[in-house]
């Protein structure tokens, strides 16, 4: 007798090829929309709990600076920006910490836009961008001082393989620095799993894990100095602001249909899911975790 398998919401559904295709299509089609709505930093903002009125762009820059400090990114380091988006973090790391940054992504359009933005910021000589699968890079062993992964882990279908690849390409003593969507725990009820699965589909991500699962995997793979922190309360305001931006757009049928004609029908589903991400935070299904770990040596 076959025992039914309960969906925990913490596994990849479908093939890796289908996921990669979805990620490429999502970001290639929406690269300009993301920048128009969210700005150049396509990630959560970080707010002091006593200063919730800080503008979102400043809060998003704050996330990069807070992660730089949390991870101990050294001045002048050689950095891999693993899942680089349109290059905003790479530009900041190059400009503010003197790092040399190589960014990789599955999206050709993100590479194009990141290259443009680096040139506009005057850091083209310290940044480069190309299309590459972050779980299977072509870098030699012991290449980077830092692997920087800002909201990329959730896209990876095999988290352990991703962490292992980063361990391989880090120099001895090099640091893995990660910020990622995480789940509350591994005991989600069916309605919570259903909510996560819809978010996975509409935001083109694989799945999330609890933060302690990442810490355990890092330790098992041989990283040392594993440190974690939960930043949920500092970043949750991202989705209240995002929902406030999207709601008026969804009430304008002419704007919606213009987007559908330009981007395809999936855009409607994507915009509708922005308030669902706020719901996931409000229900304590989704959280936001950061961790850093060191390659021995």
XYZ file of C-alpha atoms in Angstrom:
297
model
C 0.000 0.000 0.000
C 1.360 3.427 -0.992
C 1.361 5.990 1.783
C 0.290 9.435 0.543
C 3.076 11.999 0.692
C 2.123 15.187 2.473
C 3.263 18.360 0.715
C 5.425 20.347 3.128
C 5.915 23.259 0.739
C 9.666 22.798 1.041
C 10.466 20.941 -2.156
C 10.828 21.804 -5.818
C 7.854 20.791 -7.962
C 8.463 19.977 -11.607
C 11.720 19.793 -13.506
C 14.710 22.059 -13.076
C 14.498 22.861 -16.781
C 10.938 24.115 -16.359
C 11.962 26.192 -13.350
C 14.879 27.777 -15.208
C 12.620 28.548 -18.153
C 10.086 30.161 -15.812
C 12.797 32.239 -14.111
C 14.244 33.423 -17.434
C 10.828 34.272 -18.854
C 9.742 36.029 -15.663
C 12.732 38.340 -15.408
C 13.300 38.848 -19.135
C 9.686 39.949 -19.569
C 9.398 41.963 -16.365
C 12.825 43.568 -16.034
C 11.466 47.037 -16.832
C 8.297 46.600 -14.762
C 10.270 45.550 -11.688
C 12.480 48.617 -12.020
C 9.497 50.912 -12.611
C 7.590 49.619 -9.573
C 10.344 48.556 -7.147
C 13.323 50.572 -8.300
C 16.787 49.268 -9.115
C 17.023 47.207 -5.921
C 14.732 44.249 -6.595
C 14.712 43.059 -2.990
C 13.284 43.807 0.445
C 13.985 47.037 2.277
C 15.344 47.227 5.824
C 13.674 49.613 8.274
C 14.530 50.530 11.842
C 11.530 49.546 13.940
C 11.164 53.115 15.201
C 11.454 54.680 11.700
C 8.877 53.005 9.441
C 8.513 56.140 7.284
C 11.969 55.816 5.714
C 11.544 55.886 1.902
C 11.614 52.459 0.329
C 14.607 53.088 -1.934
C 16.666 54.179 1.066
C 15.465 51.100 2.956
C 16.500 48.853 0.060
C 19.964 50.403 0.009
C 20.042 49.878 3.769
C 19.466 46.141 3.226
C 22.627 45.938 1.129
C 24.642 47.872 3.700
C 23.282 45.850 6.610
C 24.099 42.590 4.805
C 27.586 43.869 3.979
C 28.171 44.543 7.672
C 26.522 41.332 8.866
C 28.591 39.237 6.463
C 31.844 41.038 7.136
C 32.491 41.764 3.457
C 36.083 43.037 3.377
C 37.137 46.139 1.473
C 38.526 45.303 -1.968
C 37.229 41.720 -1.963
C 36.619 39.709 -5.091
C 32.885 39.007 -4.925
C 30.513 36.754 -6.823
C 27.022 38.294 -6.838
C 25.065 35.073 -7.215
C 21.697 36.029 -8.687
C 22.653 39.634 -9.399
C 19.358 41.066 -10.649
C 19.956 44.315 -12.499
C 23.213 44.921 -10.684
C 22.216 47.356 -7.921
C 24.006 45.493 -5.115
C 27.065 44.865 -7.290
C 27.276 48.585 -8.074
C 27.025 49.468 -4.370
C 29.658 46.915 -3.364
C 32.027 48.214 -6.042
C 31.398 51.881 -5.251
C 31.254 51.745 -1.449
C 33.634 48.919 -0.518
C 35.991 48.877 -3.489
C 35.070 45.314 -4.336
C 35.495 43.705 -7.725
C 32.150 42.059 -8.429
C 31.125 39.437 -10.962
C 27.362 39.021 -11.249
C 25.544 35.998 -12.623
C 21.870 35.456 -13.438
C 19.716 33.322 -15.717
C 18.216 36.417 -17.350
C 19.781 37.953 -20.457
C 17.759 41.122 -19.912
C 19.087 41.485 -16.371
C 22.653 41.145 -17.663
C 21.972 43.862 -20.238
C 20.453 46.238 -17.702
C 23.089 45.529 -15.019
C 25.871 46.283 -17.503
C 24.192 49.579 -18.402
C 23.720 50.571 -14.768
C 27.315 49.780 -13.831
C 28.530 51.994 -16.683
C 26.177 54.795 -15.607
C 27.522 54.529 -12.041
C 31.146 54.632 -13.175
C 32.072 51.175 -11.888
C 32.196 49.232 -15.161
C 35.897 48.581 -14.570
C 35.108 46.737 -11.319
C 31.955 44.867 -12.337
C 30.942 42.318 -14.946
C 27.765 40.358 -15.582
C 26.903 37.210 -17.481
C 24.317 34.482 -17.822
C 25.126 31.412 -15.726
C 23.446 28.772 -13.582
C 24.521 29.528 -10.006
C 24.339 25.841 -9.048
C 26.778 24.888 -11.815
C 29.303 27.665 -12.379
C 32.431 27.438 -14.491
C 34.713 29.133 -11.975
C 37.803 27.298 -10.728
C 38.025 26.157 -7.131
C 39.049 28.807 -4.585
C 38.162 31.840 -6.727
C 36.206 34.305 -4.579
C 36.678 36.066 -1.258
C 32.906 36.414 -0.925
C 29.858 34.791 -2.477
C 26.997 37.261 -2.087
C 23.470 35.852 -2.437
C 20.756 38.466 -1.888
C 17.342 36.822 -2.328
C 18.604 34.097 -4.654
C 18.487 30.984 -2.464
C 14.718 30.753 -2.844
C 15.177 30.276 -6.604
C 17.523 27.316 -6.190
C 15.865 23.902 -6.639
C 18.601 22.080 -4.709
C 19.669 24.244 -1.776
C 22.354 21.840 -0.597
C 23.943 21.637 -4.054
C 23.905 25.435 -4.257
C 25.657 25.770 -0.900
C 28.186 23.128 -1.932
C 28.973 24.932 -5.188
C 29.534 28.163 -3.297
C 31.845 26.347 -0.883
C 33.850 25.034 -3.836
C 34.424 28.419 -5.467
C 35.192 30.308 -2.246
C 38.820 30.776 -1.310
C 39.908 29.251 2.005
C 38.728 31.731 4.600
C 36.192 33.144 2.156
C 32.684 34.069 3.261
C 29.231 33.076 2.066
C 26.771 35.929 2.703
C 23.070 35.185 2.188
C 19.709 36.901 2.612
C 16.713 34.809 1.630
C 13.007 34.223 2.008
C 12.445 31.525 4.635
C 9.466 29.715 6.093
C 8.441 29.925 9.750
C 9.249 26.247 10.314
C 8.764 22.846 8.668
C 5.330 22.228 10.177
C 3.077 24.271 7.921
C -0.588 23.399 7.638
C -2.204 22.704 4.226
C -3.567 26.236 3.820
C -0.112 27.678 4.499
C 1.486 25.314 1.999
C -1.141 26.279 -0.586
C -0.291 29.954 -0.085
C 3.423 29.278 -0.525
C 2.860 27.202 -3.653
C 0.939 30.052 -5.261
C 3.710 32.499 -4.401
C 6.310 30.120 -5.819
C 4.412 29.951 -9.095
C 3.711 33.644 -9.449
C 7.151 34.895 -8.384
C 9.014 32.139 -10.291
C 10.860 30.700 -7.300
C 11.520 27.088 -6.366
C 10.744 26.871 -2.640
C 11.751 28.169 0.771
C 13.183 26.477 3.845
C 13.304 27.402 7.530
C 16.429 29.356 8.453
C 17.755 26.633 10.734
C 17.753 24.163 7.822
C 20.304 26.357 6.051
C 22.483 26.541 9.149
C 22.408 22.772 9.498
C 23.230 22.213 5.814
C 26.167 24.623 5.978
C 27.593 22.844 9.010
C 27.163 19.425 7.393
C 28.910 20.587 4.211
C 31.936 21.768 6.163
C 31.436 25.502 6.538
C 32.531 27.018 9.831
C 31.434 30.104 11.737
C 27.804 29.762 10.695
C 25.794 32.729 11.960
C 22.091 33.405 11.369
C 19.655 36.227 12.079
C 15.947 36.784 11.522
C 15.261 40.179 9.928
C 11.524 39.645 9.408
C 10.365 42.580 11.521
C 12.804 44.906 9.744
C 11.695 43.978 6.205
C 7.979 43.164 6.408
C 7.054 46.755 5.530
C 8.254 46.047 1.986
C 5.027 44.275 1.145
C 2.665 46.820 2.659
C 4.293 49.441 0.433
C 4.320 47.106 -2.574
C 0.638 46.287 -2.150
C -0.132 50.009 -1.934
C 1.671 50.541 -5.255
C -0.022 47.657 -7.056
C -3.616 48.112 -5.872
C -4.294 51.348 -7.814
C -2.811 49.793 -10.953
C -5.121 46.801 -10.685
C -8.103 49.162 -10.517
C -7.161 50.657 -13.901
C -8.390 48.179 -16.567
C -6.686 50.043 -19.412
C -3.313 49.799 -17.655
C -3.789 46.115 -16.858
C -4.730 45.214 -20.419
C -1.809 47.222 -21.753
C 0.485 45.133 -19.551
C -1.222 41.898 -20.577
C -0.750 42.713 -24.260
C 2.898 43.636 -23.706
C 3.919 40.998 -21.132
C 1.398 38.154 -21.416
C -1.434 36.997 -19.183
C 0.908 35.895 -16.376
C 1.459 39.546 -15.481
C -2.081 39.741 -14.081
C -1.399 36.768 -11.823
C 1.917 38.252 -10.719
C 0.431 41.623 -9.727
C -2.409 39.910 -7.872
C 0.130 37.948 -5.843
C 1.824 41.016 -4.362
C -0.878 41.376 -1.665
C -0.563 37.627 -1.057
C 3.059 38.080 -0.058
C 1.935 40.604 2.543
C -0.591 38.015 3.714
C 2.180 35.412 4.002
C 4.114 37.750 6.308
C 1.011 38.710 8.278
C 0.167 35.020 8.831
C 3.766 34.252 9.862
C 4.148 31.776 7.016
C 6.956 33.694 5.341
C 9.933 35.139 7.152
C 13.221 36.706 6.116
C 16.516 35.219 7.169
C 20.176 36.005 6.744
C 23.180 33.818 7.343
C 26.899 33.844 6.833
C 29.433 31.034 6.857
C 33.156 30.619 6.269
C 35.137 28.168 4.146
C 37.802 26.589 6.395
C 41.415 27.303 5.701
